[in-house]
Short mmCIF file of C-alpha atoms in Angstrom, two decimals:
data_model
loop_
_atom_site.label_atom_id
_atom_site.label_comp_id
_atom_site.label_asym_id
_atom_site.label_seq_id
_atom_site.Cartn_x
_atom_site.Cartn_y
_atom_site.Cartn_z
CA UNK A 1044 -3.14 -25.61 7.82
CA UNK A 1045 -2.14 -22.90 10.31
CA UNK A 1046 -1.07 -23.92 13.87
CA UNK A 1047 -0.36 -21.57 16.64
CA UNK A 1048 1.56 -22.98 19.63
CA UNK A 1049 1.93 -21.19 22.92
CA UNK A 1050 1.93 -17.84 21.27
CA UNK A 1051 2.83 -14.93 23.51
CA UNK A 1052 3.05 -11.21 22.68
CA UNK A 1053 3.69 -8.39 25.18
CA UNK A 1054 4.03 -4.61 24.57
CA UNK A 1055 6.14 -3.44 27.42
CA UNK A 1056 4.55 -4.56 30.67
CA UNK A 1057 1.18 -5.19 28.82
CA UNK A 1058 0.72 -8.88 28.01
CA UNK A 1059 -1.67 -9.12 25.04
CA UNK A 1060 -1.32 -12.77 24.06
CA UNK A 1061 -0.55 -15.22 26.91
CA UNK A 1062 -0.14 -18.63 25.22
CA UNK A 1063 -2.40 -18.90 22.28
CA UNK A 1064 -2.97 -22.49 20.93
CA UNK A 1065 -5.11 -22.73 17.89
CA UNK A 1066 -5.32 -24.88 14.74
CA UNK A 1067 -7.05 -23.64 11.57
CA UNK A 1068 -7.42 -26.69 9.24
CA UNK A 1069 -6.90 -26.21 5.49
CA UNK A 1070 -10.08 -24.96 3.67
CA UNK A 1071 -11.95 -24.06 6.79
CA UNK A 1072 -13.25 -20.73 7.89
CA UNK A 1073 -12.17 -19.89 11.46
CA UNK A 1074 -13.68 -16.77 13.11
CA UNK A 1075 -11.92 -15.48 16.18
CA UNK A 1076 -14.16 -13.51 18.52
CA UNK A 1077 -13.48 -11.54 21.54
CA UNK A 1078 -14.07 -8.11 23.11
CA UNK A 1079 -12.26 -5.02 22.05
CA UNK A 1080 -8.62 -4.83 22.98
CA UNK A 1081 -8.31 -8.61 23.66
CA UNK A 1082 -5.55 -9.00 21.08
CA UNK A 1083 -7.46 -10.24 18.05
CA UNK A 1084 -5.72 -7.90 15.60
CA UNK A 1085 -2.35 -8.60 17.20
CA UNK A 1086 -2.97 -12.28 16.71
CA UNK A 1087 -3.44 -11.83 12.92
CA UNK A 1088 -0.46 -9.47 12.73
CA UNK A 1089 1.78 -11.96 14.46
CA UNK A 1090 0.77 -14.68 11.93
CA UNK A 1091 1.63 -12.39 9.09
CA UNK A 1092 4.85 -11.16 10.66
CA UNK A 1093 3.69 -7.53 10.91
CA UNK A 1094 4.31 -7.80 14.66
CA UNK A 1095 6.94 -10.10 15.98
CA UNK A 1096 5.66 -12.46 18.69
CA UNK A 1097 7.43 -12.48 21.99
CA UNK A 1098 7.59 -16.27 21.94
CA UNK A 1099 5.83 -19.29 20.58
CA UNK A 1100 5.63 -20.98 17.19
CA UNK A 1101 3.48 -20.40 14.15
CA UNK A 1102 3.48 -23.30 11.67
CA UNK A 1103 2.06 -23.06 8.15
CA UNK A 1104 1.63 -26.57 6.70
CA UNK A 1105 4.00 -27.85 9.37
CA UNK A 1106 6.74 -25.23 8.55
CA UNK A 1107 7.84 -22.68 10.99
CA UNK A 1108 6.94 -19.28 9.45
CA UNK A 1109 9.79 -17.60 11.23
CA UNK A 1110 12.31 -19.64 8.99
CA UNK A 1111 10.12 -19.44 5.87
CA UNK A 1112 11.17 -17.27 2.87
CA UNK A 1113 9.22 -14.12 3.40
CA UNK A 1114 8.02 -13.30 -0.14
CA UNK A 1115 6.86 -16.78 -0.83
CA UNK A 1116 5.12 -16.96 2.49
CA UNK A 1117 3.31 -13.64 1.96
CA UNK A 1118 2.37 -14.60 -1.63
CA UNK A 1119 0.03 -17.31 -0.04
CA UNK A 1120 -1.87 -14.68 1.89
CA UNK A 1121 -4.66 -12.16 1.20
CA UNK A 1122 -5.88 -9.74 3.76
CA UNK A 1123 -8.92 -7.43 4.15
CA UNK A 1124 -8.05 -4.64 6.45
CA UNK A 1125 -10.53 -3.16 8.93
CA UNK A 1126 -10.54 0.25 7.21
CA UNK A 1127 -9.85 -1.19 3.80
CA UNK A 1128 -6.29 0.28 3.86
CA UNK A 1129 -6.49 1.20 0.25
CA UNK A 1130 -3.68 3.21 -1.25
CA UNK A 1131 -4.93 6.78 -1.66
CA UNK A 1132 -2.58 7.66 -4.35
CA UNK A 1133 -3.55 4.78 -6.64
CA UNK A 1134 -6.80 4.25 -8.55
CA UNK A 1135 -9.17 1.38 -7.58
CA UNK A 1136 -7.96 -1.04 -10.33
CA UNK A 1137 -4.31 -0.27 -9.44
CA UNK A 1138 -5.15 -1.02 -5.77
CA UNK A 1139 -6.90 -4.32 -6.63
CA UNK A 1140 -3.97 -5.50 -8.87
CA UNK A 1141 -1.22 -4.03 -6.71
CA UNK A 1142 0.45 -7.40 -6.35
CA UNK A 1143 0.05 -8.17 -10.03
CA UNK A 1144 1.79 -5.03 -11.16
CA UNK A 1145 5.08 -5.55 -9.29
CA UNK A 1146 7.20 -8.31 -7.84
CA UNK A 1147 7.22 -12.01 -8.50
CA UNK A 1148 3.62 -12.18 -9.74
CA UNK A 1149 4.02 -9.20 -12.09
CA UNK A 1150 1.78 -9.36 -15.18
CA UNK A 1151 1.44 -7.07 -18.22
CA UNK A 1152 -0.52 -3.89 -17.34
CA UNK A 1153 -3.53 -4.74 -19.55
CA UNK A 1154 -3.84 -8.25 -18.11
CA UNK A 1155 -3.62 -6.92 -14.53
CA UNK A 1156 -6.26 -4.33 -15.23
CA UNK A 1157 -8.59 -7.05 -16.72
CA UNK A 1158 -8.09 -9.25 -13.66
CA UNK A 1159 -8.81 -6.24 -11.36
CA UNK A 1160 -12.06 -5.62 -13.27
CA UNK A 1161 -13.04 -9.22 -13.02
CA UNK A 1162 -12.37 -9.24 -9.23
CA UNK A 1163 -14.30 -5.99 -8.91
CA UNK A 1164 -17.20 -7.56 -10.70
CA UNK A 1165 -16.96 -10.56 -8.36
CA UNK A 1166 -17.52 -8.27 -5.34
CA UNK A 1167 -20.40 -6.62 -6.95
CA UNK A 1168 -18.70 -3.40 -8.34
CA UNK A 1169 -19.04 -2.20 -11.97
CA UNK A 1170 -16.05 -1.71 -14.17
CA UNK A 1171 -16.69 2.14 -14.05
CA UNK A 1172 -15.41 2.05 -10.52
CA UNK A 1173 -11.99 0.83 -11.70
CA UNK A 1174 -10.67 4.33 -12.51
CA UNK A 1175 -12.01 6.14 -9.44
CA UNK A 1176 -9.77 6.89 -6.42
CA UNK A 1177 -10.48 5.36 -2.93
CA UNK A 1178 -11.57 8.85 -1.57
CA UNK A 1179 -14.45 8.83 -4.08
CA UNK A 1180 -15.89 5.62 -2.73
CA UNK A 1181 -18.29 4.93 0.11
CA UNK A 1182 -17.31 2.85 3.10
CA UNK A 1183 -19.05 -0.27 1.79
CA UNK A 1184 -17.45 0.20 -1.65
CA UNK A 1185 -14.07 0.58 0.00
CA UNK A 1186 -14.58 -2.83 1.76
CA UNK A 1187 -15.53 -4.39 -1.41
CA UNK A 1188 -12.45 -3.03 -3.18
CA UNK A 1189 -10.37 -4.20 -0.29
CA UNK A 1190 -11.94 -7.64 -0.65
CA UNK A 1191 -11.22 -7.69 -4.33
CA UNK A 1192 -7.64 -6.73 -3.61
CA UNK A 1193 -7.37 -9.56 -1.04
CA UNK A 1194 -8.44 -12.18 -3.56
CA UNK A 1195 -6.80 -10.62 -6.70
CA UNK A 1196 -3.69 -13.05 -6.59
CA UNK A 1197 -5.89 -16.13 -5.74
CA UNK A 1198 -4.40 -16.71 -2.33
CA UNK A 1199 -4.60 -19.95 -0.39
CA UNK A 1200 -5.36 -18.19 2.94
CA UNK A 1201 -7.34 -15.00 3.50
CA UNK A 1202 -7.55 -12.99 6.64
CA UNK A 1203 -10.45 -10.70 7.27
CA UNK A 1204 -9.98 -8.00 10.03
CA UNK A 1205 -13.30 -6.79 11.37
CA UNK A 1206 -14.93 -6.96 7.91
CA UNK A 1207 -18.25 -5.45 8.87
CA UNK A 1208 -17.21 -2.66 11.15
CA UNK A 1209 -18.56 0.69 10.27
CA UNK A 1210 -21.06 -0.66 7.66
CA UNK A 1211 -24.85 -0.45 7.87
CA UNK A 1212 -26.54 -3.76 8.60
CA UNK A 1213 -27.60 -4.44 5.03
CA UNK A 1214 -24.13 -3.72 3.68
CA UNK A 1215 -22.60 -5.81 6.45
CA UNK A 1216 -24.85 -8.64 5.37
CA UNK A 1217 -23.73 -8.25 1.74
CA UNK A 1218 -20.10 -8.29 2.79
CA UNK A 1219 -20.62 -11.43 5.04
CA UNK A 1220 -22.36 -13.23 2.10
CA UNK A 1221 -19.55 -12.20 -0.28
CA UNK A 1222 -16.94 -13.41 2.07
CA UNK A 1223 -18.67 -16.86 2.59
CA UNK A 1224 -19.13 -17.27 -1.14
CA UNK A 1225 -15.64 -16.39 -2.12
CA UNK A 1226 -13.97 -18.48 0.62
CA UNK A 1227 -16.18 -21.52 -0.47
CA UNK A 1228 -15.55 -21.11 -4.26
CA UNK A 1229 -11.80 -20.59 -3.82
CA UNK A 1230 -11.48 -23.35 -1.30
CA UNK A 1231 -9.31 -20.89 0.69
CA UNK A 1232 -8.46 -21.22 4.37
CA UNK A 1233 -9.89 -18.21 6.08
CA UNK A 1234 -9.48 -16.52 9.45
CA UNK A 1235 -11.69 -13.62 10.44
CA UNK A 1236 -11.64 -11.62 13.62
CA UNK A 1237 -14.79 -9.82 14.57
CA UNK A 1238 -17.12 -9.07 17.45
CA UNK A 1239 -20.11 -8.98 15.11
CA UNK A 1240 -22.11 -12.16 15.95
CA UNK A 1241 -24.11 -11.84 12.66
CA UNK A 1242 -20.75 -12.09 10.80
CA UNK A 1243 -19.74 -15.13 12.92
CA UNK A 1244 -22.92 -17.07 12.10
CA UNK A 1245 -22.59 -16.08 8.32
CA UNK A 1246 -18.87 -16.78 7.86
CA UNK A 1247 -17.66 -19.33 10.31
CA UNK A 1248 -17.12 -23.08 10.07
CA UNK A 1249 -15.37 -22.86 13.45
CA UNK A 1250 -15.24 -20.30 16.16
CA UNK A 1251 -12.54 -19.56 18.74
CA UNK A 1252 -13.00 -17.09 21.55
CA UNK A 1253 -10.03 -15.01 22.66
CA UNK A 1254 -10.08 -13.84 26.30
CA UNK A 1255 -7.37 -12.74 28.61
CA UNK A 1256 -4.79 -13.50 25.98
CA UNK A 1257 -5.73 -17.14 25.59
CA UNK A 1258 -8.30 -19.08 23.54
CA UNK A 1259 -11.12 -19.45 26.02
CA UNK A 1260 -13.28 -21.81 23.83
CA UNK A 1261 -13.10 -23.29 20.33
CA UNK A 1262 -15.41 -25.42 18.30
CA UNK A 1263 -17.86 -25.67 15.41
CA UNK A 1264 -20.14 -22.75 14.98
CA UNK A 1265 -23.08 -25.02 15.45
CA UNK A 1266 -22.05 -25.85 18.99
CA UNK A 1267 -21.46 -22.24 19.99
CA UNK A 1268 -24.91 -21.73 21.36
CA UNK A 1269 -24.83 -24.76 23.64
CA UNK A 1270 -21.15 -24.62 24.65
CA UNK A 1271 -21.88 -24.31 28.42
CA UNK A 1272 -18.93 -21.87 28.53
CA UNK A 1273 -20.06 -18.90 30.72
CA UNK A 1274 -17.48 -16.51 29.01
CA UNK A 1275 -18.85 -17.47 25.56
CA UNK A 1276 -22.36 -17.37 26.58
CA UNK A 1277 -21.94 -13.87 28.04
CA UNK A 1278 -20.14 -12.63 24.83
CA UNK A 1279 -22.53 -14.07 22.22
CA UNK A 1280 -25.57 -12.87 24.15
CA UNK A 1281 -24.06 -9.54 24.85
CA UNK A 1282 -24.78 -9.58 28.55
CA UNK A 1283 -23.29 -6.98 30.82
CA UNK A 1284 -23.42 -9.41 33.73
CA UNK A 1285 -21.05 -12.42 33.81
CA UNK A 1286 -17.43 -13.58 34.21
CA UNK A 1287 -16.09 -11.00 31.65
CA UNK A 1288 -15.70 -7.77 33.48
CA UNK A 1289 -17.23 -4.84 31.60
CA UNK A 1290 -15.97 -1.27 32.13
CA UNK A 1291 -18.81 1.17 32.64
CA UNK B 510 22.06 10.97 47.99
CA UNK B 511 18.56 10.33 46.77
CA UNK B 512 18.27 13.92 45.62
CA UNK B 513 21.51 13.74 43.69
CA UNK B 514 20.43 10.51 42.11
CA UNK B 515 17.11 11.99 41.07
CA UNK B 516 18.80 15.07 39.63
CA UNK B 517 21.20 13.01 37.72
CA UNK B 518 18.42 10.75 36.40
CA UNK B 519 16.44 13.79 35.28
CA UNK B 520 19.49 14.97 33.20
CA UNK B 521 20.49 11.41 32.12
CA UNK B 522 17.01 10.25 30.83
CA UNK B 523 16.65 12.86 28.05
CA UNK B 524 20.40 12.48 27.09
CA UNK B 525 19.95 8.77 26.66
CA UNK B 526 16.66 9.41 24.77
CA UNK B 527 18.45 11.81 22.53
CA UNK B 528 21.28 9.44 21.82
CA UNK B 529 18.92 6.55 21.25
CA UNK B 530 17.01 8.82 18.72
CA UNK B 531 20.28 9.60 16.89
CA UNK B 532 21.13 5.83 16.80
CA UNK B 533 17.65 5.11 15.31
CA UNK B 534 17.95 7.71 12.71
CA UNK B 535 21.43 6.46 11.83
CA UNK B 536 20.28 2.89 11.45
CA UNK B 537 17.36 3.99 9.37
CA UNK B 538 19.69 5.97 7.12
CA UNK B 539 22.01 3.09 6.69
CA UNK B 540 19.17 0.70 5.89
CA UNK B 541 17.79 3.30 3.33
CA UNK B 542 21.14 3.55 1.69
CA UNK B 543 21.58 -0.21 1.60
CA UNK B 544 18.12 -0.66 -0.02
CA UNK B 545 19.01 1.95 -2.79
CA UNK B 546 21.61 -0.46 -4.08
CA UNK B 547 19.41 -3.58 -4.04
CA UNK B 548 16.48 -4.40 -6.33
CA UNK B 549 13.65 -4.07 -6.72
CA UNK B 550 13.58 -0.41 -7.74
CA UNK B 551 10.25 1.33 -8.08
CA UNK B 552 10.91 3.59 -11.07
CA UNK B 553 7.40 4.93 -11.25
CA UNK B 554 7.42 6.05 -7.68
CA UNK B 555 10.90 7.57 -8.19
CA UNK B 556 9.69 9.67 -11.21
CA UNK B 557 6.59 10.82 -9.17
CA UNK B 558 8.99 11.89 -6.31
CA UNK B 559 11.27 13.75 -8.73
CA UNK B 560 8.21 15.63 -10.08
CA UNK B 561 6.72 16.42 -6.59
CA UNK B 562 10.08 17.30 -4.91
CA UNK B 563 11.70 19.12 -7.94
CA UNK B 564 9.23 20.55 -10.27
CA UNK B 565 6.49 21.56 -7.69
CA UNK B 566 9.20 23.21 -5.54
CA UNK B 567 10.35 25.52 -8.25
CA UNK B 568 8.05 28.44 -7.43
CA UNK B 569 9.00 28.52 -3.71
CA UNK B 570 12.64 28.11 -4.41
CA UNK B 571 12.60 30.79 -7.08
CA UNK B 572 10.74 33.35 -4.99
CA UNK B 573 12.89 32.67 -1.88
CA UNK B 574 16.09 33.08 -3.92
CA UNK B 575 15.12 36.24 -5.87
CA UNK B 576 14.02 38.15 -2.77
CA UNK B 577 17.04 37.02 -0.71
CA UNK B 578 19.48 37.96 -3.58
CA UNK B 579 17.81 41.38 -3.74
CA UNK B 580 17.84 42.00 -0.06
CA UNK B 581 21.46 40.85 0.16
CA UNK B 582 22.46 43.38 -2.52
CA UNK B 583 20.81 46.21 -0.63
CA UNK B 584 22.38 45.16 2.73
CA UNK B 585 25.94 44.81 1.29
CA UNK B 586 25.56 48.09 -0.57
CA UNK B 587 24.40 49.86 2.65
CA UNK B 588 27.01 48.14 4.79
CA UNK B 589 29.80 48.64 2.15
CA UNK B 590 29.08 52.36 1.88
CA UNK B 591 30.21 52.84 5.47
CA UNK B 592 33.74 52.22 4.35
CA UNK B 593 33.42 53.17 0.65
CA UNK B 594 33.25 49.53 -0.54
CA UNK B 595 30.03 49.63 -2.42
CA UNK B 596 31.68 48.26 -5.47
CA UNK B 597 31.90 44.75 -3.88
CA UNK B 598 28.17 44.18 -4.22
CA UNK B 599 28.28 41.76 -7.15
CA UNK B 600 31.12 39.63 -5.64
CA UNK B 601 29.62 39.42 -2.22
CA UNK B 602 26.09 38.67 -3.43
CA UNK B 603 27.55 35.88 -5.64
CA UNK B 604 29.66 34.27 -2.88
CA UNK B 605 26.94 34.70 -0.25
CA UNK B 606 24.26 33.20 -2.41
CA UNK B 607 26.28 30.32 -3.75
CA UNK B 608 28.22 29.35 -0.81
CA UNK B 609 25.67 29.73 2.02
CA UNK B 610 22.29 31.36 1.35
CA UNK B 611 21.37 29.42 -1.72
CA UNK B 612 21.92 26.00 -0.25
CA UNK B 613 20.65 26.79 3.24
CA UNK B 614 17.47 28.54 2.24
CA UNK B 615 16.63 26.04 -0.44
CA UNK B 616 17.31 23.29 2.12
CA UNK B 617 15.05 24.97 4.74
CA UNK B 618 12.27 25.46 2.08
CA UNK B 619 12.49 21.89 1.07
CA UNK B 620 12.30 20.91 4.78
CA UNK B 621 9.08 23.02 5.10
CA UNK B 622 7.47 21.89 1.80
CA UNK B 623 8.79 18.36 1.13
CA UNK B 624 9.65 16.90 4.54
CA UNK B 625 6.28 17.93 6.00
CA UNK B 626 4.44 16.47 3.04
CA UNK B 627 6.35 13.24 3.05
CA UNK B 628 6.00 12.79 6.84
CA UNK B 629 2.16 13.58 6.81
CA UNK B 630 1.56 11.28 3.85
CA UNK B 631 3.55 8.26 5.26
CA UNK B 632 2.13 8.88 8.76
CA UNK B 633 -1.35 8.83 7.46
CA UNK B 634 -0.58 5.58 5.62
CA UNK B 635 0.71 4.21 8.87
CA UNK B 636 -2.30 5.09 10.90
CA UNK B 637 -4.69 3.77 8.29
CA UNK B 638 -2.76 0.43 7.99
CA UNK B 639 -1.63 1.12 4.52
CA UNK B 640 1.95 0.41 5.51
CA UNK B 641 0.82 -3.03 6.88
CA UNK B 642 -1.17 -3.54 3.62
CA UNK B 643 2.03 -2.96 1.69
CA UNK B 644 3.90 -5.55 3.60
CA UNK B 645 1.14 -8.17 3.15
CA UNK B 646 1.30 -7.41 -0.60
CA UNK B 647 4.96 -8.50 -0.56
CA UNK B 648 6.15 -4.94 -0.94
CA UNK B 649 8.91 -3.64 1.35
CA UNK B 650 7.87 -0.09 2.70
CA UNK B 651 11.44 0.99 2.69
CA UNK B 652 11.93 0.19 -1.02
CA UNK B 653 8.50 1.44 -2.07
CA UNK B 654 8.23 4.55 0.09
CA UNK B 655 11.60 5.65 1.30
CA UNK B 656 14.11 4.80 -1.42
CA UNK B 657 12.36 6.59 -4.23
CA UNK B 658 11.78 9.79 -2.23
CA UNK B 659 15.32 9.80 -0.72
CA UNK B 660 17.00 9.16 -4.10
CA UNK B 661 14.79 11.67 -5.80
CA UNK B 662 15.66 14.41 -3.22
CA UNK B 663 19.34 13.51 -3.38
CA UNK B 664 19.31 14.11 -7.15
CA UNK B 665 16.88 16.98 -7.44
CA UNK B 666 17.69 19.26 -4.51
CA UNK B 667 21.26 20.03 -5.83
CA UNK B 668 19.56 21.13 -9.08
CA UNK B 669 17.09 23.26 -7.13
CA UNK B 670 20.06 24.73 -5.17
CA UNK B 671 21.93 25.47 -8.50
CA UNK B 672 18.82 27.21 -9.84
CA UNK B 673 18.33 29.05 -6.56
CA UNK B 674 21.94 30.27 -6.76
CA UNK B 675 21.39 31.63 -10.21
CA UNK B 676 18.00 33.22 -9.41
CA UNK B 677 19.55 34.70 -6.16
CA UNK B 678 22.42 36.23 -8.13
CA UNK B 679 19.94 37.56 -10.58
CA UNK B 680 17.90 39.09 -7.72
CA UNK B 681 21.08 40.86 -6.67
CA UNK B 682 21.71 41.85 -10.30
CA UNK B 683 18.21 43.33 -10.71
CA UNK B 684 18.43 45.40 -7.51
CA UNK B 685 22.06 46.32 -8.23
CA UNK B 686 21.50 47.50 -11.80
CA UNK B 687 17.87 48.97 -11.37
CA UNK B 688 18.17 50.54 -7.95
CA UNK B 689 21.74 50.88 -7.03
CA UNK B 690 23.14 52.13 -10.34
CA UNK B 691 25.56 49.39 -11.28
CA UNK B 692 26.41 48.82 -14.88
CA UNK B 693 24.82 45.53 -16.02
CA UNK B 694 27.84 44.21 -18.04
CA UNK B 695 30.29 45.08 -15.23
CA UNK B 696 27.99 43.57 -12.59
CA UNK B 697 27.73 40.25 -14.47
CA UNK B 698 31.45 40.18 -15.36
CA UNK B 699 32.43 40.83 -11.70
CA UNK B 700 30.13 38.08 -10.51
CA UNK B 701 31.39 35.46 -12.98
CA UNK B 702 35.06 36.37 -12.61
CA UNK B 703 34.87 36.21 -8.80
CA UNK B 704 33.11 32.82 -8.49
CA UNK B 705 35.37 29.78 -8.50
CA UNK B 706 34.50 26.12 -9.34
CA UNK B 707 34.78 25.05 -5.68
CA UNK B 708 32.05 27.58 -4.76
CA UNK B 709 29.56 25.98 -7.19
CA UNK B 710 30.54 22.41 -6.37
CA UNK B 711 30.30 22.91 -2.65
CA UNK B 712 26.87 24.52 -3.10
CA UNK B 713 25.60 21.51 -5.15
CA UNK B 714 27.16 19.03 -2.58
CA UNK B 715 25.41 20.84 0.26
CA UNK B 716 22.20 20.57 -1.79
CA UNK B 717 22.57 16.80 -2.10
CA UNK B 718 23.22 16.38 1.67
CA UNK B 719 20.27 18.65 2.55
CA UNK B 720 17.96 16.81 0.08
CA UNK B 721 18.91 13.53 1.64
CA UNK B 722 18.36 14.84 5.11
CA UNK B 723 14.92 16.31 4.30
CA UNK B 724 13.55 13.37 2.63
CA UNK B 725 14.99 10.93 5.17
CA UNK B 726 13.50 12.78 8.07
CA UNK B 727 10.14 12.90 6.32
CA UNK B 728 10.14 9.20 5.84
CA UNK B 729 11.62 8.35 9.25
CA UNK B 730 9.12 10.29 11.27
CA UNK B 731 6.26 9.27 9.05
CA UNK B 732 7.17 5.60 9.74
CA UNK B 733 7.38 6.22 13.41
CA UNK B 734 3.97 7.95 13.71
CA UNK B 735 1.75 7.26 16.64
CA UNK B 736 -1.95 6.65 16.45
CA UNK B 737 -4.68 8.93 15.10
CA UNK B 738 -4.58 12.51 13.86
CA UNK B 739 -2.43 13.57 16.75
CA UNK B 740 0.18 10.97 15.71
CA UNK B 741 0.21 12.36 12.21
CA UNK B 742 0.53 15.98 13.45
CA UNK B 743 3.29 15.17 15.93
CA UNK B 744 5.24 13.20 13.23
CA UNK B 745 4.99 16.12 10.77
CA UNK B 746 6.12 18.75 13.34
CA UNK B 747 9.01 16.47 14.58
CA UNK B 748 10.12 15.72 10.93
CA UNK B 749 10.30 19.53 10.04
CA UNK B 750 12.06 20.39 13.25
CA UNK B 751 14.68 17.63 12.86
CA UNK B 752 15.26 18.31 9.16
CA UNK B 753 15.75 22.01 9.74
CA UNK B 754 18.21 21.57 12.61
CA UNK B 755 20.12 18.81 10.86
CA UNK B 756 20.34 20.89 7.73
CA UNK B 757 21.80 23.84 9.61
CA UNK B 758 24.14 21.59 11.55
CA UNK B 759 25.28 19.80 8.38
CA UNK B 760 25.80 23.18 6.67
CA UNK B 761 28.27 24.17 9.46
CA UNK B 762 30.08 20.87 9.15
CA UNK B 763 30.20 21.13 5.31
CA UNK B 764 31.35 24.72 5.35
CA UNK B 765 34.09 23.75 7.89
CA UNK B 766 35.16 20.96 5.68
CA UNK B 767 35.13 22.86 2.34
CA UNK B 768 36.39 26.24 3.32
CA UNK B 769 38.40 26.12 6.60
CA UNK B 770 42.07 26.68 5.77
#
């Protein structure tokens, strides 16, 4: 279970997170929605320790992550980055099994390659892709490889940062389905940030809306359409008019 | 009073920014050195860096050295002839190449070729979130990216400098014997007899320092890169500027240390 308590983050004078309180129960898929620049990515980066929070507490299974042993903490996570963030200098299979080729989870090369090919197959890519380089792949394939890398070490918690951004609607649907299936079959806790409402409906058990640096609304995905929250209503229906100011 | 304060603030702000930048680079350098001594060590990345910094720099180092050695021989001959001292060409080419021009020119070539490439590569990794991905995959960017490159440059650049010294002397030899009429045997004998061990060691030591500076600046500015293509461009430009200036400043300090009596 991940708990965020009164999380704040500022960059100079700019306050991005202003007291985020959120609980992600074990084995559930939480999707955080919100407009561009509302701090969704910063939220994920704070949890992973990529950006230090200005104040507040992040608990993982009741333990303060600031005091946790870093390697052991990170070994529990997998992350799919918005642009894939694949390493250009490594082949696809080396990207997928990056964690299995070094560090505490190191395996023999042949075994790591076998796991990589298995994970590639799981995300719908053929073994022939294994020896290609990221630059030789399409955007959709890069996302799939990123997804394979995120699940390669069987993490307990998986983060997805804008998983469908930049993809055509059909490929976005394929990625959404994959994420849902994989999270369910692994029993993993998932946190996805997106502003794609199709993704939300496909992936989420619960939804949280981030607005003005705070959680504006949170609840089961089924209650999202009848929340009565004007901010959430405006966002999910994509209305220009409403309490959320839109810059024109 | 207000004018004076504004004037002082205008001078003070860049001075403070400059000092802060020196502090950040020093902390980064200390961190890199401390990580060299601590496991894990990424041997494959180290070997790749040795090949890319060392082997692939050979053509540019060789060409720079041979043309510089040749030009140096011509200049010394022309200058020496003004007071009938043409005979000192082998000795001055040797000492000029080994003590100064070899290490400095190789250092600057490495700054142009290696620093820029490291900075652009790491900066691109930064803006495409590959550095964040490394961290989430339990890999310390300092250990995976900086240490192999800095250590490789520290070891390989002195070898390049040594090679540059030899090729530079040979450039002088070719010009001296083919164009200026020196006897080949006498030219080589004068060169070898005149050079002393400290000349060679100081040259290699300069190479190690310059290699360290070149790789460190590439890694540092790459890691500091701002967003987008502009961030990558700025990081690359700043890294080469900083490396070149620091190499020349370090050369002055090292020459003062080694040779001032």
